[in-house]
């Protein structure tokens, strides 16, 4: 029997002043429920797909979803790259990029969107929904893989990845270079602006969930937000960047009562003890927890 054809892929762009925001459109069924995928810090959309058909984005397209994978401003195929335009931060992603992408998909499909996030992407999306309650009307559900806001975990991996690399070494490099060239230093798959790095470090340090640019109080707004159904997925071998207990703290901080939590581990019946990255990229995920995700999305 011949293999099924791979989903189609093309690049779409949203113009916002002098920025071009890139969405990778992956689809076999343009009438399927739309999915927007948001990556984390020092990442781009490739955490969700490859051009050869691997990754969660491609898997969802094979299951009939209409998938849009974001590159946040300056990352991936969005232009200009961070090295050429360093004067933006995570507030721009919260107040501009995410609302523009949700509205673009709403106008294109006429349907509310499922949002799937990895790591810090889940914090940015939650911030956007808390800040702009009308956006929630255009969101069908959200799924967060390894999304935490503050890091309370105490273990050797946290000391290296968070305290040493993220809080100390990365700001030092950013002050010297003007931005964080994470790809060059092999600490991430994409770069980060100096100000965006500063803002994320500030939130990671147990400080209030408040915007460092204009003091908007996300924590207070979250308490009156009508959240979409939300699934938080943690990995048992993720000891620092999305520690299960830190994810649970973030769930409580949002006040989202329509949410639930899953821990991926062998003890819970999964194929392996996943970590922060391979819960999205390991080949076993296609037969392990990806089908459960499809079933959950279809019920929404």
Short mmCIF file of C-alpha atoms in Angstrom, two decimals:
data_model
loop_
_atom_site.label_atom_id
_atom_site.label_comp_id
_atom_site.label_asym_id
_atom_site.label_seq_id
_atom_site.Cartn_x
_atom_site.Cartn_y
_atom_site.Cartn_z
CA UNK A 1 0.00 0.00 0.00
CA UNK A 2 1.37 3.41 -0.92
CA UNK A 3 2.19 5.82 1.88
CA UNK A 4 -0.25 8.66 2.45
CA UNK A 5 0.95 11.97 0.99
CA UNK A 6 2.54 14.39 3.41
CA UNK A 7 0.51 17.45 4.43
CA UNK A 8 1.06 20.55 2.33
CA UNK A 9 3.23 23.32 3.75
CA UNK A 10 3.63 26.98 2.83
CA UNK A 11 4.71 30.19 4.50
CA UNK A 12 2.21 32.93 5.34
CA UNK A 13 3.18 36.38 6.57
CA UNK A 14 1.44 39.02 8.69
CA UNK A 15 2.71 42.58 8.29
CA UNK A 16 2.99 44.65 11.47
CA UNK A 17 4.71 47.96 10.69
CA UNK A 18 8.25 46.97 9.67
CA UNK A 19 7.91 43.38 10.92
CA UNK A 20 6.84 40.34 8.92
CA UNK A 21 5.47 37.66 11.26
CA UNK A 22 5.78 34.16 9.82
CA UNK A 23 3.19 31.38 10.12
CA UNK A 24 3.98 27.96 8.69
CA UNK A 25 0.70 26.63 7.31
CA UNK A 26 0.55 22.82 7.42
CA UNK A 27 -2.63 21.19 6.18
CA UNK A 28 -4.42 18.40 4.37
CA UNK A 29 -7.91 19.66 5.21
CA UNK A 30 -8.40 23.44 5.00
CA UNK A 31 -11.86 23.02 6.58
CA UNK A 32 -10.42 21.37 9.68
CA UNK A 33 -10.36 23.01 13.08
CA UNK A 34 -7.54 25.59 13.14
CA UNK A 35 -4.57 25.17 15.47
CA UNK A 36 -2.06 27.91 16.33
CA UNK A 37 1.29 26.71 17.73
CA UNK A 38 3.44 29.08 19.82
CA UNK A 39 7.07 28.28 20.68
CA UNK A 40 9.03 29.32 23.77
CA UNK A 41 12.07 31.48 24.51
CA UNK A 42 15.28 30.96 22.48
CA UNK A 43 13.18 28.82 20.11
CA UNK A 44 11.24 29.11 16.88
CA UNK A 45 8.41 27.20 15.27
CA UNK A 46 10.64 24.29 14.26
CA UNK A 47 10.03 22.74 17.70
CA UNK A 48 6.66 21.72 16.20
CA UNK A 49 7.49 20.66 12.63
CA UNK A 50 10.04 19.75 9.98
CA UNK A 51 9.72 20.26 6.25
CA UNK A 52 10.03 16.47 5.88
CA UNK A 53 6.81 15.93 7.83
CA UNK A 54 7.94 15.24 11.39
CA UNK A 55 6.69 16.88 14.56
CA UNK A 56 3.40 17.56 16.30
CA UNK A 57 2.31 20.18 13.75
CA UNK A 58 2.60 17.74 10.87
CA UNK A 59 0.94 14.98 12.90
CA UNK A 60 -2.06 17.20 13.65
CA UNK A 61 -2.38 18.13 9.97
CA UNK A 62 -2.45 14.41 9.13
CA UNK A 63 -5.36 14.08 11.56
CA UNK A 64 -7.35 16.74 9.74
CA UNK A 65 -6.45 19.92 11.64
CA UNK A 66 -5.59 23.17 9.87
CA UNK A 67 -2.25 24.02 11.47
CA UNK A 68 -0.48 27.39 11.73
CA UNK A 69 2.97 27.34 13.39
CA UNK A 70 4.22 30.73 14.56
CA UNK A 71 7.66 32.25 14.47
CA UNK A 72 7.50 35.14 16.95
CA UNK A 73 9.01 38.42 15.82
CA UNK A 74 12.66 38.13 14.84
CA UNK A 75 12.66 34.33 15.12
CA UNK A 76 12.67 31.66 12.42
CA UNK A 77 11.41 33.08 9.12
CA UNK A 78 9.96 36.21 10.69
CA UNK A 79 11.83 39.32 9.60
CA UNK A 80 13.91 41.27 10.33
CA UNK A 81 15.96 38.84 12.45
CA UNK A 82 16.80 39.81 16.00
CA UNK A 83 20.42 40.55 15.14
CA UNK A 84 19.17 43.35 12.84
CA UNK A 85 16.34 44.63 15.06
CA UNK A 86 16.89 44.35 18.79
CA UNK A 87 14.39 47.00 19.96
CA UNK A 88 11.47 44.78 20.96
CA UNK A 89 10.52 42.61 23.89
CA UNK A 90 8.01 40.09 25.19
CA UNK A 91 5.43 42.85 25.76
CA UNK A 92 5.37 43.25 21.96
CA UNK A 93 4.71 39.53 21.64
CA UNK A 94 1.88 39.70 24.19
CA UNK A 95 0.22 42.87 22.92
CA UNK A 96 0.95 42.61 19.16
CA UNK A 97 2.13 39.25 17.82
CA UNK A 98 -0.27 36.85 19.54
CA UNK A 99 -3.42 38.98 19.05
CA UNK A 100 -2.51 39.56 15.39
CA UNK A 101 -2.03 35.83 14.79
CA UNK A 102 -5.29 34.86 16.48
CA UNK A 103 -7.16 37.52 14.48
CA UNK A 104 -5.47 36.45 11.23
CA UNK A 105 -6.60 32.84 11.70
CA UNK A 106 -10.09 33.95 12.74
CA UNK A 107 -10.45 36.06 9.60
CA UNK A 108 -9.05 33.28 7.40
CA UNK A 109 -11.04 30.35 8.79
CA UNK A 110 -14.06 31.85 10.56
CA UNK A 111 -13.45 29.45 13.44
CA UNK A 112 -12.07 29.77 16.98
CA UNK A 113 -8.57 28.35 17.26
CA UNK A 114 -6.92 25.72 19.42
CA UNK A 115 -3.62 27.12 20.77
CA UNK A 116 -0.76 24.74 21.53
CA UNK A 117 2.26 26.18 23.34
CA UNK A 118 5.67 25.03 24.40
CA UNK A 119 7.44 26.32 27.50
CA UNK A 120 7.51 30.14 27.75
CA UNK A 121 5.05 30.35 24.86
CA UNK A 122 2.34 29.26 27.29
CA UNK A 123 3.16 32.19 29.58
CA UNK A 124 2.97 34.68 26.70
CA UNK A 125 -0.38 33.28 25.49
CA UNK A 126 -1.86 33.31 28.99
CA UNK A 127 -0.69 36.90 29.39
CA UNK A 128 -2.33 37.92 26.10
CA UNK A 129 -5.64 36.25 27.01
CA UNK A 130 -5.66 37.84 30.47
CA UNK A 131 -4.87 41.26 29.02
CA UNK A 132 -7.38 41.09 26.15
CA UNK A 133 -10.47 39.17 27.35
CA UNK A 134 -12.20 39.46 23.96
CA UNK A 135 -9.47 37.26 22.47
CA UNK A 136 -10.82 34.34 24.50
CA UNK A 137 -13.95 34.34 22.33
CA UNK A 138 -11.72 33.30 19.40
CA UNK A 139 -9.89 30.53 21.30
CA UNK A 140 -11.41 27.05 21.48
CA UNK A 141 -8.84 25.53 23.84
CA UNK A 142 -5.21 25.72 24.84
CA UNK A 143 -2.59 23.05 25.49
CA UNK A 144 0.68 23.89 27.26
CA UNK A 145 3.72 21.62 27.14
CA UNK A 146 6.10 22.42 29.99
CA UNK A 147 4.84 25.97 30.67
CA UNK A 148 5.89 27.55 33.96
CA UNK A 149 6.28 31.22 34.89
CA UNK A 150 8.50 31.20 37.98
CA UNK A 151 11.06 28.52 38.82
CA UNK A 152 11.03 27.21 42.40
CA UNK A 153 12.63 23.80 41.70
CA UNK A 154 15.88 23.06 43.49
CA UNK A 155 18.19 20.53 41.86
CA UNK A 156 21.51 20.47 39.97
CA UNK A 157 19.85 20.85 36.54
CA UNK A 158 18.04 24.00 37.71
CA UNK A 159 21.28 25.45 39.07
CA UNK A 160 22.98 24.97 35.69
CA UNK A 161 20.21 25.76 33.21
CA UNK A 162 18.32 28.47 35.09
CA UNK A 163 20.63 30.07 37.67
CA UNK A 164 23.93 29.84 35.79
CA UNK A 165 22.97 29.98 32.10
CA UNK A 166 19.66 31.89 32.01
CA UNK A 167 19.98 34.30 34.93
CA UNK A 168 23.74 35.00 34.85
CA UNK A 169 25.55 33.97 31.66
CA UNK A 170 22.84 34.92 29.14
CA UNK A 171 22.40 38.51 30.43
CA UNK A 172 26.19 38.88 30.45
CA UNK A 173 26.39 37.83 26.80
CA UNK A 174 23.41 40.04 25.90
CA UNK A 175 25.02 43.11 27.45
CA UNK A 176 28.17 42.46 25.44
CA UNK A 177 26.50 41.61 22.11
CA UNK A 178 23.39 43.79 22.37
CA UNK A 179 21.18 40.67 22.16
CA UNK A 180 21.43 36.99 23.08
CA UNK A 181 22.82 35.00 20.10
CA UNK A 182 21.62 31.71 21.59
CA UNK A 183 22.21 29.72 18.39
CA UNK A 184 25.84 30.83 18.20
CA UNK A 185 26.48 29.83 21.81
CA UNK A 186 24.49 26.61 21.40
CA UNK A 187 22.14 27.31 24.30
CA UNK A 188 19.00 27.50 22.16
CA UNK A 189 17.65 27.12 18.63
CA UNK A 190 17.03 30.86 18.10
CA UNK A 191 18.04 34.24 19.47
CA UNK A 192 16.47 36.57 22.04
CA UNK A 193 16.48 40.34 22.45
CA UNK A 194 18.22 41.77 25.49
CA UNK A 195 15.01 43.31 26.83
CA UNK A 196 12.91 40.19 26.29
CA UNK A 197 15.56 38.20 28.15
CA UNK A 198 15.53 40.73 31.00
CA UNK A 199 11.73 40.51 31.28
CA UNK A 200 11.67 36.72 31.35
CA UNK A 201 14.47 36.53 33.92
CA UNK A 202 12.50 38.97 36.07
CA UNK A 203 9.40 36.74 36.01
CA UNK A 204 11.39 33.55 36.60
CA UNK A 205 12.71 35.07 39.86
CA UNK A 206 9.37 34.70 41.72
CA UNK A 207 8.38 38.32 41.08
CA UNK A 208 4.72 39.31 40.54
CA UNK A 209 3.08 38.49 37.19
CA UNK A 210 3.12 42.13 36.13
CA UNK A 211 4.37 43.74 32.93
CA UNK A 212 7.80 45.31 33.40
CA UNK A 213 7.12 47.91 30.71
CA UNK A 214 3.72 49.34 31.67
CA UNK A 215 2.97 47.54 34.98
CA UNK A 216 -0.15 45.79 33.68
CA UNK A 217 -1.20 43.33 36.40
CA UNK A 218 -1.67 39.99 34.64
CA UNK A 219 -2.23 38.12 37.90
CA UNK A 220 -5.17 40.33 38.85
CA UNK A 221 -6.64 40.22 35.34
CA UNK A 222 -6.31 36.42 35.29
CA UNK A 223 -8.74 36.08 38.19
CA UNK A 224 -11.59 37.53 36.10
CA UNK A 225 -10.60 35.83 32.83
CA UNK A 226 -12.97 33.23 31.42
CA UNK A 227 -10.27 30.78 30.42
CA UNK A 228 -10.73 28.29 27.58
CA UNK A 229 -10.39 24.59 28.44
CA UNK A 230 -6.69 24.09 29.14
CA UNK A 231 -4.47 21.01 29.32
CA UNK A 232 -1.07 21.37 30.99
CA UNK A 233 1.38 18.58 30.09
CA UNK A 234 4.56 18.04 32.10
CA UNK A 235 7.47 15.64 31.63
CA UNK A 236 8.88 13.68 34.55
CA UNK A 237 12.51 14.19 33.41
CA UNK A 238 12.03 17.95 33.03
CA UNK A 239 13.77 19.03 36.23
CA UNK A 240 14.25 22.74 35.57
CA UNK A 241 12.63 24.37 32.52
CA UNK A 242 9.15 22.97 33.16
CA UNK A 243 9.28 21.22 36.49
CA UNK A 244 5.90 19.61 37.24
CA UNK A 245 5.48 21.48 40.53
CA UNK A 246 6.29 24.82 38.89
CA UNK A 247 3.65 24.07 36.25
CA UNK A 248 1.10 23.35 38.98
CA UNK A 249 1.99 26.68 40.59
CA UNK A 250 1.30 28.46 37.32
CA UNK A 251 -2.08 26.73 36.99
CA UNK A 252 -3.01 28.03 40.46
CA UNK A 253 -1.72 31.50 39.57
CA UNK A 254 -4.01 31.74 36.53
CA UNK A 255 -7.08 30.76 38.55
CA UNK A 256 -8.13 28.59 35.61
CA UNK A 257 -10.70 26.13 36.97
CA UNK A 258 -11.26 24.57 33.52
CA UNK A 259 -7.81 22.99 33.38
CA UNK A 260 -6.17 19.69 34.10
CA UNK A 261 -2.64 18.35 34.42
CA UNK A 262 -0.85 15.31 33.02
CA UNK A 263 2.62 14.00 33.86
CA UNK A 264 4.32 12.04 31.07
CA UNK A 265 6.31 9.15 32.57
CA UNK A 266 6.81 5.42 32.34
CA UNK A 267 5.13 5.10 35.72
CA UNK A 268 2.01 6.66 34.20
CA UNK A 269 2.05 4.30 31.23
CA UNK A 270 4.06 6.32 28.70
CA UNK A 271 6.73 4.89 26.43
CA UNK A 272 9.57 6.70 28.20
CA UNK A 273 10.41 9.31 30.80
CA UNK A 274 10.21 12.42 28.61
CA UNK A 275 12.04 15.72 29.12
CA UNK A 276 11.38 19.35 28.21
CA UNK A 277 12.20 18.95 24.51
CA UNK A 278 11.66 15.33 23.54
CA UNK A 279 8.04 15.27 24.75
CA UNK A 280 7.48 17.08 21.42
CA UNK A 281 10.28 15.68 19.27
CA UNK A 282 10.79 12.00 20.20
CA UNK A 283 9.55 9.57 17.51
CA UNK A 284 7.68 7.58 20.18
CA UNK A 285 5.39 10.53 20.88
CA UNK A 286 3.42 9.88 17.65
CA UNK A 287 2.11 6.60 19.06
CA UNK A 288 2.25 7.59 22.72
CA UNK A 289 0.61 10.87 23.80
CA UNK A 290 -0.03 12.61 20.45
CA UNK A 291 -3.16 10.46 19.82
CA UNK A 292 -4.49 11.43 23.25
CA UNK A 293 -3.99 15.07 22.35
CA UNK A 294 -5.95 14.62 19.11
CA UNK A 295 -8.84 12.99 20.99
CA UNK A 296 -8.86 15.82 23.55
CA UNK A 297 -8.88 18.53 20.87
CA UNK A 298 -11.72 16.86 18.98
CA UNK A 299 -13.85 16.76 22.14
CA UNK A 300 -13.49 20.50 22.51
#
